[in-house]
Short mmCIF file of C-alpha atoms in Angstrom, two decimals:
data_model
loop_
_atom_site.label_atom_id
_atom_site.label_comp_id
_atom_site.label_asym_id
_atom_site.label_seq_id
_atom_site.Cartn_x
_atom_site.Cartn_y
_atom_site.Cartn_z
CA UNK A 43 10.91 8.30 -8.94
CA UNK A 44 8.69 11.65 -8.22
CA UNK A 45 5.14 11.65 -7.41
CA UNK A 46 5.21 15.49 -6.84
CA UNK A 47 3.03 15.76 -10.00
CA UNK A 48 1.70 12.87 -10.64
CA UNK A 49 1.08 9.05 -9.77
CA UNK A 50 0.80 6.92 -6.89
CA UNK A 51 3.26 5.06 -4.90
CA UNK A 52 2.35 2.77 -1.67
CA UNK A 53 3.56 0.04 0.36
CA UNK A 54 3.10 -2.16 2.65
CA UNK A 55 4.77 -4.97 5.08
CA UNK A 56 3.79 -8.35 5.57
CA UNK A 57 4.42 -10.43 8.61
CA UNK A 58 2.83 -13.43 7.99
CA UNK A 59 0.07 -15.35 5.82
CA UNK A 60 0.48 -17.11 2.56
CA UNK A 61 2.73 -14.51 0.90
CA UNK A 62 5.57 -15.29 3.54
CA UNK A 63 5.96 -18.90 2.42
CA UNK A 64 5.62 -17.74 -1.32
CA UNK A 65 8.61 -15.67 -0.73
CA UNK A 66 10.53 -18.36 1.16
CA UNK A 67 9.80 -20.79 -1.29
CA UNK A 68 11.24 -18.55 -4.27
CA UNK A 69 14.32 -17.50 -2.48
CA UNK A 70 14.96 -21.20 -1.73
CA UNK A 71 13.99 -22.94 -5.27
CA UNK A 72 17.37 -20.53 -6.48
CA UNK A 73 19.23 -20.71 -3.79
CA UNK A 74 18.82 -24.42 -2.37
CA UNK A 75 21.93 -24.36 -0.08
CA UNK A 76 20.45 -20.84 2.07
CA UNK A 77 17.50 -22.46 3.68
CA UNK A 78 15.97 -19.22 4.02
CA UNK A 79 12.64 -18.69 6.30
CA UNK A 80 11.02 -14.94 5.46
CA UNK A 81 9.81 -13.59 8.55
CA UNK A 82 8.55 -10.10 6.98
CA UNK A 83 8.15 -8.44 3.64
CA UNK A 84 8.37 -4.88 2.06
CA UNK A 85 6.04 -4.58 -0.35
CA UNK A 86 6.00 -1.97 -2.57
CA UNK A 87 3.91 -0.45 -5.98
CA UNK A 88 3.54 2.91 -8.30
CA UNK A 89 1.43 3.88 -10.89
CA UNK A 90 2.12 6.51 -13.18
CA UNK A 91 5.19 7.78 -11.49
CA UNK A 92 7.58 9.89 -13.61
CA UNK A 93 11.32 9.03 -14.16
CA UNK A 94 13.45 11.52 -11.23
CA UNK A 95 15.28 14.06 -13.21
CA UNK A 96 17.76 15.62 -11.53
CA UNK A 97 18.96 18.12 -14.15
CA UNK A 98 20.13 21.51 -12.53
CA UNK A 99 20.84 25.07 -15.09
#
């Protein structure tokens, strides 16, 4: 991804609320035997970002 030109990428992290227990609750409906708590989350978005070309002459 490059946002040299154009678009919009931003993040943020979570560390607790609602979307915590979302996320532990997915992780756990497919994968019953982990018993997995989230304690944080990486959450990240872009708009209108460009494929990275990395095409040198």
């Amino acid at each position: 991804m490059d946002n040299r030109i154009k678009g919009i990428i931003s993040y943020r992290q979570v560390t607790s609320g609602g979307l915590l227990l979302t996320a532990s609750n997915n992780i756990n409906q497919y994968f019953p035997n982990l018993n997995f708590t989230a304690s944080w989350l990486f959450i990240a978005t872009w708009d209108k970002v460009p494929y990275y070309s990395n095409l040198q002459s």
